[in-house]
Amino acid sequence: MRIEQILRRSQWTEEDVRWMAEYLRHADQHELETIASILYADDLQNNREPLDIERSSRLLEGIHKRIQPKRSRLKRLRGILPYVAAMFLIAIVTSYFIVVLQLREGPAIADVQPGGNRATLTLGDGRTIDLSEKQDGIIVDNGISYLDGSTVLSEQVNEGIRVGGKQHLTLTTPKGGTYQIKLPDGTVVWLNAASILKYPSRFDGNERVIELEGEAYFDVAIAGAQHVPFKVIAHGQVIEVLGTEFNVSAYADDPETKTTLVEGNVRVKAVGSGGTNLSSSFSYLKPGQQAVTRGSFLDISEVDIFDYTAWRDGMIVLNGARLADVMRQVERWYDVVVDVPVLKTNKTAYVIINRNENLSSVLKALEETYQVKLKLEGRRVGIIE
């Protein structure tokens, strides 16, 4: 099969990657699992160890080296080809694990469904609305509606937002929830699990200011000819931009706050509780750079953007992660509690989790990677000593 041939090559051409992208558009889960079964049988026939997470991670890390686009088109393609290839490999690897876990003998364990579109909207008067799980997001523009144009609020409430004074609104995702919002200026925000976004019903004045706790991806619109700055106030950081794409991870229970720039320019400053300045000036980021604050310290480094934005494409990607790092993500997405003893191992790994998988499949893969035995009882994850 052509897929097998491509996967075994030491380098991938532009044609290979384009073919894989087209295949992914049409392949269903059964087709992917069929390919995975063939690869698994081939491993056994050739006395190779079945593919594990560490092996798949090394394959993923080698993707950038495999891809050889034509030199004249390198600049335009180099940003997208690695991600197309990565998504293809992840789809195959995920299916591979499903097949391996189905074929291996072992007792079934309790299961937890993955997260999905879940969020609540809090109005200026304190009223809270549970948003539809069948919708991807909302639009704030002369009232509030879903992305497909259907109504969220009654016409009377929408009219109050249109003609009344500026309201302070809050979009909240629970553990296991994600949602999208288009703000009044056209900026689009994707909110990750266990996150809170505070924003006004309309922007006016000389700046656009929102507040974030948790994680979100921003595609900031340029606000007319005046180029009104867009400011994100997060836990430990203030980020200012004009028009750009970036990701902010600012969970209160994380020791670090991270801003990763995808496109454009941003400037970042470390702040303390209450917004007190911890640095006298802003630091500027270029695409592919990340600003990390730890207390009053702010560091800037080059990173792989894919690792920090993959959640938007349904993946959790962690590079050099300890089990504690992985379980923090698992807690948020699957809405479970992880018992402290699980966090004791110091082994690190490159981890890829398909956020559409049930928790049982994820835990079994993590057991192989970190050489631990995990148990799931209700909504609690523990370790078998």
mmCIF file of C-alpha atoms in Angstrom:
data_model
loop_
_atom_site.group_PDB
_atom_site.id
_atom_site.type_symbol
_atom_site.label_atom_id
_atom_site.label_comp_id
_atom_site.label_asym_id
_atom_site.label_seq_id
_atom_site.Cartn_x
_atom_site.Cartn_y
_atom_site.Cartn_z
ATOM 1 C CA MET A 1 0.000 0.000 0.000
ATOM 2 C CA ARG A 2 1.183 3.508 -0.751
ATOM 3 C CA ILE A 3 0.728 4.580 2.881
ATOM 4 C CA GLU A 4 3.058 1.839 4.100
ATOM 5 C CA GLN A 5 5.643 2.852 1.509
ATOM 6 C CA ILE A 6 5.491 6.504 2.560
ATOM 7 C CA LEU A 7 5.714 5.734 6.274
ATOM 8 C CA ARG A 8 8.865 3.665 5.749
ATOM 9 C CA ARG A 9 10.692 6.267 3.662
ATOM 10 C CA SER A 10 13.524 8.220 5.238
ATOM 11 C CA GLN A 11 12.295 11.426 3.578
ATOM 12 C CA TRP A 12 8.899 12.698 2.473
ATOM 13 C CA THR A 13 8.470 14.766 -0.671
ATOM 14 C CA GLU A 14 5.960 17.564 -1.122
ATOM 15 C CA GLU A 15 3.891 15.164 -3.247
ATOM 16 C CA ASP A 16 3.881 12.589 -0.402
ATOM 17 C CA VAL A 17 2.583 15.115 2.112
ATOM 18 C CA ARG A 18 -0.072 16.464 -0.239
ATOM 19 C CA TRP A 19 -1.240 12.911 -0.919
ATOM 20 C CA MET A 20 -1.426 12.200 2.827
ATOM 21 C CA ALA A 21 -3.407 15.398 3.406
ATOM 22 C CA GLU A 22 -5.913 14.397 0.715
ATOM 23 C CA TYR A 23 -6.127 10.879 2.162
ATOM 24 C CA LEU A 24 -6.867 12.256 5.634
ATOM 25 C CA ARG A 25 -9.744 14.318 4.252
ATOM 26 C CA HIS A 26 -11.589 11.186 3.156
ATOM 27 C CA ALA A 27 -10.305 8.328 5.354
ATOM 28 C CA ASP A 28 -12.630 7.047 8.055
ATOM 29 C CA GLN A 29 -11.610 5.390 11.319
ATOM 30 C CA HIS A 30 -12.075 1.895 9.858
ATOM 31 C CA GLU A 31 -9.591 2.609 7.062
ATOM 32 C CA LEU A 32 -7.043 3.985 9.521
ATOM 33 C CA GLU A 33 -7.424 0.966 11.779
ATOM 34 C CA THR A 34 -7.021 -1.358 8.779
ATOM 35 C CA ILE A 35 -3.692 0.298 7.977
ATOM 36 C CA ALA A 36 -2.710 0.086 11.630
ATOM 37 C CA SER A 37 -3.536 -3.635 11.684
ATOM 38 C CA ILE A 38 -1.270 -4.227 8.687
ATOM 39 C CA LEU A 39 1.587 -2.347 10.360
ATOM 40 C CA TYR A 40 1.049 -4.265 13.603
ATOM 41 C CA ALA A 41 1.097 -7.625 11.803
ATOM 42 C CA ASP A 42 4.236 -6.571 9.934
ATOM 43 C CA ASP A 43 5.953 -5.715 13.223
ATOM 44 C CA LEU A 44 5.126 -9.128 14.658
ATOM 45 C CA GLN A 45 6.195 -10.969 11.491
ATOM 46 C CA ASN A 46 9.574 -9.228 11.521
ATOM 47 C CA ASN A 47 10.090 -9.756 15.270
ATOM 48 C CA ARG A 48 9.946 -6.023 15.969
ATOM 49 C CA GLU A 49 8.507 -4.567 19.127
ATOM 50 C CA PRO A 50 5.062 -3.112 18.422
ATOM 51 C CA LEU A 51 5.027 0.642 18.023
ATOM 52 C CA ASP A 52 5.027 2.422 21.380
ATOM 53 C CA ILE A 53 4.566 6.073 22.221
ATOM 54 C CA GLU A 54 8.300 6.731 22.409
ATOM 55 C CA ARG A 55 8.863 5.245 18.949
ATOM 56 C CA SER A 56 5.981 7.243 17.509
ATOM 57 C CA SER A 57 7.368 10.343 19.197
ATOM 58 C CA ARG A 58 10.718 9.868 17.511
ATOM 59 C CA LEU A 59 8.899 9.527 14.197
ATOM 60 C CA LEU A 60 7.050 12.767 14.860
ATOM 61 C CA GLU A 61 10.235 14.579 15.847
ATOM 62 C CA GLY A 62 11.749 13.451 12.560
ATOM 63 C CA ILE A 63 8.939 14.819 10.439
ATOM 64 C CA HIS A 64 10.645 18.145 9.819
ATOM 65 C CA LYS A 65 13.723 16.302 8.508
ATOM 66 C CA ARG A 66 11.679 14.012 6.293
ATOM 67 C CA ILE A 67 9.860 16.744 4.407
ATOM 68 C CA GLN A 68 11.766 18.074 1.386
ATOM 69 C CA PRO A 69 9.593 20.672 -0.434
ATOM 70 C CA LYS A 70 10.859 22.276 -3.611
ATOM 71 C CA ARG A 71 13.278 25.070 -2.773
ATOM 72 C CA SER A 72 11.327 27.732 -4.679
ATOM 73 C CA ARG A 73 8.240 27.036 -2.583
ATOM 74 C CA LEU A 74 9.980 26.335 0.719
ATOM 75 C CA LYS A 75 9.146 29.632 2.412
ATOM 76 C CA ARG A 76 5.418 29.340 1.762
ATOM 77 C CA LEU A 77 5.163 25.633 2.567
ATOM 78 C CA ARG A 78 7.495 25.148 5.491
ATOM 79 C CA GLY A 79 4.928 26.422 7.980
ATOM 80 C CA ILE A 80 2.105 24.057 6.998
ATOM 81 C CA LEU A 81 3.683 20.842 5.719
ATOM 82 C CA PRO A 82 5.039 19.675 9.095
ATOM 83 C CA TYR A 83 1.585 20.013 10.635
ATOM 84 C CA VAL A 84 -0.149 18.144 7.824
ATOM 85 C CA ALA A 85 2.398 15.372 8.158
ATOM 86 C CA ALA A 86 2.137 15.374 11.939
ATOM 87 C CA MET A 87 -1.640 15.092 11.863
ATOM 88 C CA PHE A 88 -1.374 12.180 9.434
ATOM 89 C CA LEU A 89 1.138 10.362 11.610
ATOM 90 C CA ILE A 90 -0.899 10.997 14.751
ATOM 91 C CA ALA A 91 -4.032 9.606 13.094
ATOM 92 C CA ILE A 92 -2.166 6.438 12.123
ATOM 93 C CA VAL A 93 -0.435 6.087 15.498
ATOM 94 C CA THR A 94 -3.686 6.601 17.397
ATOM 95 C CA SER A 95 -5.381 3.937 15.293
ATOM 96 C CA TYR A 96 -2.371 1.668 15.814
ATOM 97 C CA PHE A 97 -2.769 1.899 19.574
ATOM 98 C CA ILE A 98 -6.487 1.137 19.275
ATOM 99 C CA VAL A 99 -5.700 -2.020 17.305
ATOM 100 C CA VAL A 100 -2.885 -3.120 19.628
ATOM 101 C CA LEU A 101 -5.021 -2.605 22.709
ATOM 102 C CA GLN A 102 -7.884 -4.539 21.130
ATOM 103 C CA LEU A 103 -5.634 -7.455 20.167
ATOM 104 C CA ARG A 104 -3.755 -7.719 23.441
ATOM 105 C CA GLU A 105 -5.393 -9.682 26.192
ATOM 106 C CA GLY A 106 -6.225 -7.824 29.370
ATOM 107 C CA PRO A 107 -9.157 -6.933 31.599
ATOM 108 C CA ALA A 108 -11.282 -3.997 30.547
ATOM 109 C CA ILE A 109 -11.266 -1.035 32.888
ATOM 110 C CA ALA A 110 -13.894 1.583 33.613
ATOM 111 C CA ASP A 111 -14.102 4.385 31.104
ATOM 112 C CA VAL A 112 -14.604 8.143 30.900
ATOM 113 C CA GLN A 113 -15.777 9.892 27.755
ATOM 114 C CA PRO A 114 -13.663 12.715 26.287
ATOM 115 C CA GLY A 115 -14.659 16.353 26.581
ATOM 116 C CA GLY A 116 -16.549 18.377 24.006
ATOM 117 C CA ASN A 117 -18.305 21.675 23.309
ATOM 118 C CA ARG A 118 -19.381 22.829 26.768
ATOM 119 C CA ALA A 119 -19.550 26.340 28.168
ATOM 120 C CA THR A 120 -21.651 28.810 30.122
ATOM 121 C CA LEU A 121 -22.258 32.480 29.399
ATOM 122 C CA THR A 122 -22.676 34.908 32.305
ATOM 123 C CA LEU A 123 -24.413 38.204 31.555
ATOM 124 C CA GLY A 124 -23.751 41.553 33.168
ATOM 125 C CA ASP A 125 -26.686 41.118 35.556
ATOM 126 C CA GLY A 126 -25.353 37.775 36.809
ATOM 127 C CA ARG A 127 -27.674 35.507 34.835
ATOM 128 C CA THR A 128 -25.980 32.330 33.572
ATOM 129 C CA ILE A 129 -26.864 30.504 30.346
ATOM 130 C CA ASP A 130 -25.779 26.955 29.501
ATOM 131 C CA LEU A 131 -24.622 27.083 25.884
ATOM 132 C CA SER A 132 -25.546 24.349 23.416
ATOM 133 C CA GLU A 133 -23.182 21.376 23.170
ATOM 134 C CA LYS A 134 -24.281 21.010 19.542
ATOM 135 C CA GLN A 135 -22.761 24.395 18.684
ATOM 136 C CA ASP A 136 -19.074 25.273 18.305
ATOM 137 C CA GLY A 137 -19.271 28.835 19.572
ATOM 138 C CA ILE A 138 -20.968 32.224 19.812
ATOM 139 C CA ILE A 139 -20.766 35.669 18.187
ATOM 140 C CA VAL A 140 -20.995 38.914 20.160
ATOM 141 C CA ASP A 141 -22.232 41.535 17.698
ATOM 142 C CA ASN A 142 -25.443 43.531 18.222
ATOM 143 C CA GLY A 143 -26.500 40.894 20.701
ATOM 144 C CA ILE A 144 -25.322 37.302 21.070
ATOM 145 C CA SER A 145 -25.934 34.412 18.662
ATOM 146 C CA TYR A 146 -24.386 31.056 17.823
ATOM 147 C CA LEU A 147 -21.904 30.824 14.963
ATOM 148 C CA ASP A 148 -24.603 29.414 12.678
ATOM 149 C CA GLY A 149 -26.837 32.445 13.342
ATOM 150 C CA SER A 150 -29.316 30.764 15.698
ATOM 151 C CA THR A 151 -30.292 32.622 18.857
ATOM 152 C CA VAL A 152 -28.723 32.273 22.289
ATOM 153 C CA LEU A 153 -30.783 34.900 24.110
ATOM 154 C CA SER A 154 -34.337 36.142 23.812
ATOM 155 C CA GLU A 155 -34.900 39.112 21.509
ATOM 156 C CA GLN A 156 -35.655 41.252 24.548
ATOM 157 C CA VAL A 157 -32.304 40.447 26.177
ATOM 158 C CA ASN A 158 -30.440 40.936 22.884
ATOM 159 C CA GLU A 159 -32.136 44.306 22.430
ATOM 160 C CA GLY A 160 -30.961 45.300 25.904
ATOM 161 C CA ILE A 161 -27.372 44.455 24.936
ATOM 162 C CA ARG A 162 -27.666 46.377 21.648
ATOM 163 C CA VAL A 163 -29.078 49.630 23.010
ATOM 164 C CA GLY A 164 -28.029 49.506 26.654
ATOM 165 C CA GLY A 165 -24.717 50.401 28.210
ATOM 166 C CA LYS A 166 -21.619 48.273 27.829
ATOM 167 C CA GLN A 167 -21.974 44.968 29.705
ATOM 168 C CA HIS A 168 -19.208 42.838 31.151
ATOM 169 C CA LEU A 169 -19.713 39.268 29.951
ATOM 170 C CA THR A 170 -17.984 36.024 30.925
ATOM 171 C CA LEU A 171 -17.514 32.829 28.912
ATOM 172 C CA THR A 172 -16.581 29.843 31.087
ATOM 173 C CA THR A 173 -15.593 26.333 30.019
ATOM 174 C CA PRO A 174 -15.654 23.547 32.628
ATOM 175 C CA LYS A 175 -13.184 20.695 32.823
ATOM 176 C CA GLY A 176 -13.825 18.684 29.691
ATOM 177 C CA GLY A 177 -15.166 21.693 27.800
ATOM 178 C CA THR A 178 -14.055 23.880 24.907
ATOM 179 C CA TYR A 179 -15.802 26.718 23.051
ATOM 180 C CA GLN A 180 -15.206 29.423 20.471
ATOM 181 C CA ILE A 181 -16.213 33.092 20.573
ATOM 182 C CA LYS A 182 -16.097 35.906 18.030
ATOM 183 C CA LEU A 183 -15.730 39.199 19.885
ATOM 184 C CA PRO A 184 -17.360 42.511 18.827
ATOM 185 C CA ASP A 185 -14.210 43.649 16.977
ATOM 186 C CA GLY A 186 -14.006 40.448 14.907
ATOM 187 C CA THR A 187 -11.307 38.804 17.034
ATOM 188 C CA VAL A 188 -11.822 35.032 17.313
ATOM 189 C CA VAL A 189 -10.911 33.204 20.522
ATOM 190 C CA TRP A 190 -10.822 29.435 21.067
ATOM 191 C CA LEU A 191 -11.164 28.648 24.777
ATOM 192 C CA ASN A 192 -9.640 25.433 26.138
ATOM 193 C CA ALA A 193 -10.946 23.392 29.077
ATOM 194 C CA ALA A 194 -11.321 24.859 32.590
ATOM 195 C CA SER A 195 -10.904 28.429 31.341
ATOM 196 C CA ILE A 196 -12.565 31.805 31.902
ATOM 197 C CA LEU A 197 -12.711 34.689 29.416
ATOM 198 C CA LYS A 198 -14.028 38.091 30.559
ATOM 199 C CA TYR A 199 -14.863 40.622 27.844
ATOM 200 C CA PRO A 200 -17.178 43.591 27.140
ATOM 201 C CA SER A 201 -20.293 43.521 24.978
ATOM 202 C CA ARG A 202 -18.578 46.165 22.831
ATOM 203 C CA PHE A 203 -15.153 47.768 22.575
ATOM 204 C CA ASP A 204 -14.731 51.534 22.683
ATOM 205 C CA GLY A 205 -11.983 53.976 23.533
ATOM 206 C CA ASN A 206 -8.312 53.603 22.746
ATOM 207 C CA GLU A 207 -7.814 49.936 23.626
ATOM 208 C CA ARG A 208 -9.526 46.560 23.631
ATOM 209 C CA VAL A 209 -9.075 44.747 26.945
ATOM 210 C CA ILE A 210 -10.087 41.203 27.934
ATOM 211 C CA GLU A 211 -9.107 38.951 30.850
ATOM 212 C CA LEU A 212 -8.132 35.283 30.682
ATOM 213 C CA GLU A 213 -7.702 32.536 33.227
ATOM 214 C CA GLY A 214 -6.805 29.193 31.684
ATOM 215 C CA GLU A 215 -5.853 28.664 28.039
ATOM 216 C CA ALA A 216 -6.995 30.266 24.797
ATOM 217 C CA TYR A 217 -5.895 30.719 21.200
ATOM 218 C CA PHE A 218 -6.376 34.226 19.771
ATOM 219 C CA ASP A 219 -6.776 35.394 16.178
ATOM 220 C CA VAL A 220 -6.836 39.156 16.773
ATOM 221 C CA ALA A 221 -8.537 41.445 14.263
ATOM 222 C CA ILE A 222 -6.971 44.782 13.344
ATOM 223 C CA ALA A 223 -9.403 47.414 14.641
ATOM 224 C CA GLY A 224 -9.825 49.844 11.740
ATOM 225 C CA ALA A 225 -7.483 52.608 10.679
ATOM 226 C CA GLN A 226 -6.745 53.592 14.272
ATOM 227 C CA HIS A 227 -4.960 50.282 15.019
ATOM 228 C CA VAL A 228 -6.449 50.085 18.515
ATOM 229 C CA PRO A 229 -4.271 47.820 20.712
ATOM 230 C CA PHE A 230 -5.701 44.518 21.941
ATOM 231 C CA LYS A 231 -4.678 43.656 25.499
ATOM 232 C CA VAL A 232 -4.948 40.289 27.270
ATOM 233 C CA ILE A 233 -4.617 40.361 31.055
ATOM 234 C CA ALA A 234 -3.666 36.867 32.207
ATOM 235 C CA HIS A 235 -2.302 35.186 35.306
ATOM 236 C CA GLY A 236 1.245 36.546 35.534
ATOM 237 C CA GLN A 237 1.316 38.318 32.161
ATOM 238 C CA VAL A 238 -0.059 41.222 30.157
ATOM 239 C CA ILE A 239 0.021 40.718 26.383
ATOM 240 C CA GLU A 240 -0.490 43.586 23.913
ATOM 241 C CA VAL A 241 -1.013 43.209 20.162
ATOM 242 C CA LEU A 242 -2.507 44.941 17.138
ATOM 243 C CA GLY A 243 -3.430 42.024 14.880
ATOM 244 C CA THR A 244 -1.908 38.569 15.199
ATOM 245 C CA GLU A 245 -2.351 34.919 16.199
ATOM 246 C CA PHE A 246 -1.048 33.571 19.490
ATOM 247 C CA ASN A 247 -1.769 31.084 22.276
ATOM 248 C CA VAL A 248 -1.874 31.898 25.990
ATOM 249 C CA SER A 249 -1.761 29.256 28.732
ATOM 250 C CA ALA A 250 -2.398 30.891 32.096
ATOM 251 C CA TYR A 251 -3.916 28.376 34.491
ATOM 252 C CA ALA A 252 -3.842 29.399 38.141
ATOM 253 C CA ASP A 253 -2.589 25.939 39.188
ATOM 254 C CA ASP A 254 0.311 25.958 36.698
ATOM 255 C CA PRO A 255 3.685 27.281 37.894
ATOM 256 C CA GLU A 256 4.232 29.037 34.543
ATOM 257 C CA THR A 257 2.260 31.282 32.208
ATOM 258 C CA LYS A 258 3.127 30.855 28.521
ATOM 259 C CA THR A 259 2.426 33.054 25.508
ATOM 260 C CA THR A 260 3.330 31.462 22.162
ATOM 261 C CA LEU A 261 3.354 33.629 19.032
ATOM 262 C CA VAL A 262 2.148 32.045 15.791
ATOM 263 C CA GLU A 263 1.899 35.094 13.512
ATOM 264 C CA GLY A 264 2.518 38.835 13.712
ATOM 265 C CA ASN A 265 3.998 40.592 16.736
ATOM 266 C CA VAL A 266 3.148 40.814 20.422
ATOM 267 C CA ARG A 267 4.746 42.364 23.450
ATOM 268 C CA VAL A 268 4.598 40.774 26.898
ATOM 269 C CA LYS A 269 5.199 41.996 30.430
ATOM 270 C CA ALA A 270 5.292 40.084 33.726
ATOM 271 C CA VAL A 271 2.704 41.230 36.263
ATOM 272 C CA GLY A 272 1.857 40.222 39.815
ATOM 273 C CA SER A 273 -1.450 39.791 41.594
ATOM 274 C CA GLY A 274 -3.752 42.742 41.046
ATOM 275 C CA GLY A 275 -1.873 43.680 37.872
ATOM 276 C CA THR A 276 1.166 45.143 39.638
ATOM 277 C CA ASN A 277 4.130 45.517 37.279
ATOM 278 C CA LEU A 278 6.993 43.114 37.929
ATOM 279 C CA SER A 279 9.074 44.394 35.013
ATOM 280 C CA SER A 280 9.663 47.957 33.870
ATOM 281 C CA SER A 281 9.225 47.309 30.155
ATOM 282 C CA PHE A 282 7.637 44.971 27.612
ATOM 283 C CA SER A 283 9.500 42.186 25.810
ATOM 284 C CA TYR A 284 8.749 41.628 22.123
ATOM 285 C CA LEU A 285 8.113 38.230 20.537
ATOM 286 C CA LYS A 286 8.656 37.023 16.986
ATOM 287 C CA PRO A 287 6.698 34.139 15.399
ATOM 288 C CA GLY A 288 7.907 30.832 16.821
ATOM 289 C CA GLN A 289 8.932 32.382 20.140
ATOM 290 C CA GLN A 290 7.394 31.871 23.564
ATOM 291 C CA ALA A 291 7.371 34.101 26.650
ATOM 292 C CA VAL A 292 7.294 32.208 29.948
ATOM 293 C CA THR A 293 6.791 33.875 33.316
ATOM 294 C CA ARG A 294 7.736 32.232 36.580
ATOM 295 C CA GLY A 295 6.952 34.651 39.356
ATOM 296 C CA SER A 296 8.720 37.893 38.468
ATOM 297 C CA PHE A 297 10.982 36.295 35.836
ATOM 298 C CA LEU A 298 10.161 36.367 32.124
ATOM 299 C CA ASP A 299 12.108 34.196 29.671
ATOM 300 C CA ILE A 300 11.851 34.134 25.873
ATOM 301 C CA SER A 301 12.827 31.099 23.810
ATOM 302 C CA GLU A 302 12.276 29.435 20.432
ATOM 303 C CA VAL A 303 9.669 26.644 20.522
ATOM 304 C CA ASP A 304 7.787 24.302 18.210
ATOM 305 C CA ILE A 305 4.446 26.083 17.774
ATOM 306 C CA PHE A 306 2.677 22.797 17.067
ATOM 307 C CA ASP A 307 3.252 21.565 20.629
ATOM 308 C CA TYR A 308 1.358 24.531 22.082
ATOM 309 C CA THR A 309 -1.497 24.883 19.599
ATOM 310 C CA ALA A 310 -2.315 21.223 18.834
ATOM 311 C CA TRP A 311 -5.209 21.276 21.324
ATOM 312 C CA ARG A 312 -7.216 23.248 18.761
ATOM 313 C CA ASP A 313 -6.909 20.261 16.399
ATOM 314 C CA GLY A 314 -8.012 17.765 19.044
ATOM 315 C CA MET A 315 -4.610 16.746 20.392
ATOM 316 C CA ILE A 316 -2.577 17.144 23.557
ATOM 317 C CA VAL A 317 1.121 17.325 22.694
ATOM 318 C CA LEU A 318 3.748 17.498 25.436
ATOM 319 C CA ASN A 319 7.495 17.485 24.792
ATOM 320 C CA GLY A 320 9.773 16.175 27.548
ATOM 321 C CA ALA A 321 6.783 15.708 29.829
ATOM 322 C CA ARG A 322 6.736 14.091 33.234
ATOM 323 C CA LEU A 323 3.676 12.048 34.174
ATOM 324 C CA ALA A 324 2.617 14.938 36.424
ATOM 325 C CA ASP A 325 2.522 17.268 33.400
ATOM 326 C CA VAL A 326 0.438 14.811 31.395
ATOM 327 C CA MET A 327 -1.992 14.141 34.228
ATOM 328 C CA ARG A 328 -2.630 17.846 34.707
ATOM 329 C CA GLN A 329 -3.880 17.918 31.103
ATOM 330 C CA VAL A 330 -5.850 14.695 31.600
ATOM 331 C CA GLU A 331 -7.583 16.156 34.659
ATOM 332 C CA ARG A 332 -8.733 19.195 32.710
ATOM 333 C CA TRP A 333 -9.931 17.439 29.591
ATOM 334 C CA TYR A 334 -11.530 14.337 31.109
ATOM 335 C CA ASP A 335 -12.781 16.048 34.304
ATOM 336 C CA VAL A 336 -11.201 13.501 36.636
ATOM 337 C CA VAL A 337 -9.189 13.682 39.846
ATOM 338 C CA VAL A 338 -5.642 12.283 39.826
ATOM 339 C CA ASP A 339 -4.358 10.928 43.139
ATOM 340 C CA VAL A 340 -1.002 12.365 44.251
ATOM 341 C CA PRO A 341 0.996 9.054 44.214
ATOM 342 C CA VAL A 342 0.608 8.926 40.422
ATOM 343 C CA LEU A 343 2.883 11.935 40.105
ATOM 344 C CA LYS A 344 5.985 10.428 41.711
ATOM 345 C CA THR A 345 7.743 9.100 38.587
ATOM 346 C CA ASN A 346 10.319 11.483 37.062
ATOM 347 C CA LYS A 347 10.567 9.801 33.654
ATOM 348 C CA THR A 348 10.020 12.177 30.722
ATOM 349 C CA ALA A 349 8.606 11.447 27.273
ATOM 350 C CA TYR A 350 7.188 13.059 24.151
ATOM 351 C CA VAL A 351 3.462 12.425 24.542
ATOM 352 C CA ILE A 352 0.634 12.710 22.030
ATOM 353 C CA ILE A 353 -2.966 12.243 23.176
ATOM 354 C CA ASN A 354 -5.966 12.195 20.867
ATOM 355 C CA ARG A 355 -8.572 14.231 22.768
ATOM 356 C CA ASN A 356 -11.360 12.268 21.070
ATOM 357 C CA GLU A 357 -10.290 8.998 22.703
ATOM 358 C CA ASN A 358 -11.924 7.571 25.811
ATOM 359 C CA LEU A 359 -9.800 7.807 28.943
ATOM 360 C CA SER A 360 -9.197 4.050 29.169
ATOM 361 C CA SER A 361 -7.249 4.062 25.880
ATOM 362 C CA VAL A 362 -5.200 7.043 27.018
ATOM 363 C CA LEU A 363 -4.328 5.451 30.367
ATOM 364 C CA LYS A 364 -3.219 2.195 28.739
ATOM 365 C CA ALA A 365 -0.900 4.073 26.390
ATOM 366 C CA LEU A 366 0.508 6.088 29.315
ATOM 367 C CA GLU A 367 1.148 2.862 31.230
ATOM 368 C CA GLU A 368 3.392 1.662 28.402
ATOM 369 C CA THR A 369 5.203 4.976 28.150
ATOM 370 C CA TYR A 370 5.864 5.611 31.842
ATOM 371 C CA GLN A 371 6.065 1.961 32.974
ATOM 372 C CA VAL A 372 3.365 2.342 35.633
ATOM 373 C CA LYS A 373 0.060 0.632 36.362
ATOM 374 C CA LEU A 374 -2.906 2.977 36.481
ATOM 375 C CA LYS A 375 -6.435 2.387 37.714
ATOM 376 C CA LEU A 376 -9.652 4.264 37.053
ATOM 377 C CA GLU A 377 -12.372 4.149 39.691
ATOM 378 C CA GLY A 378 -15.322 6.370 38.914
ATOM 379 C CA ARG A 379 -13.714 9.704 38.101
ATOM 380 C CA ARG A 380 -10.510 9.116 40.063
ATOM 381 C CA VAL A 381 -7.220 7.964 38.537
ATOM 382 C CA GLY A 382 -4.761 6.203 40.823
ATOM 383 C CA ILE A 383 -1.625 4.122 40.626
ATOM 384 C CA ILE A 384 -1.293 0.431 41.420
ATOM 385 C CA GLU A 385 1.802 0.070 43.607
#
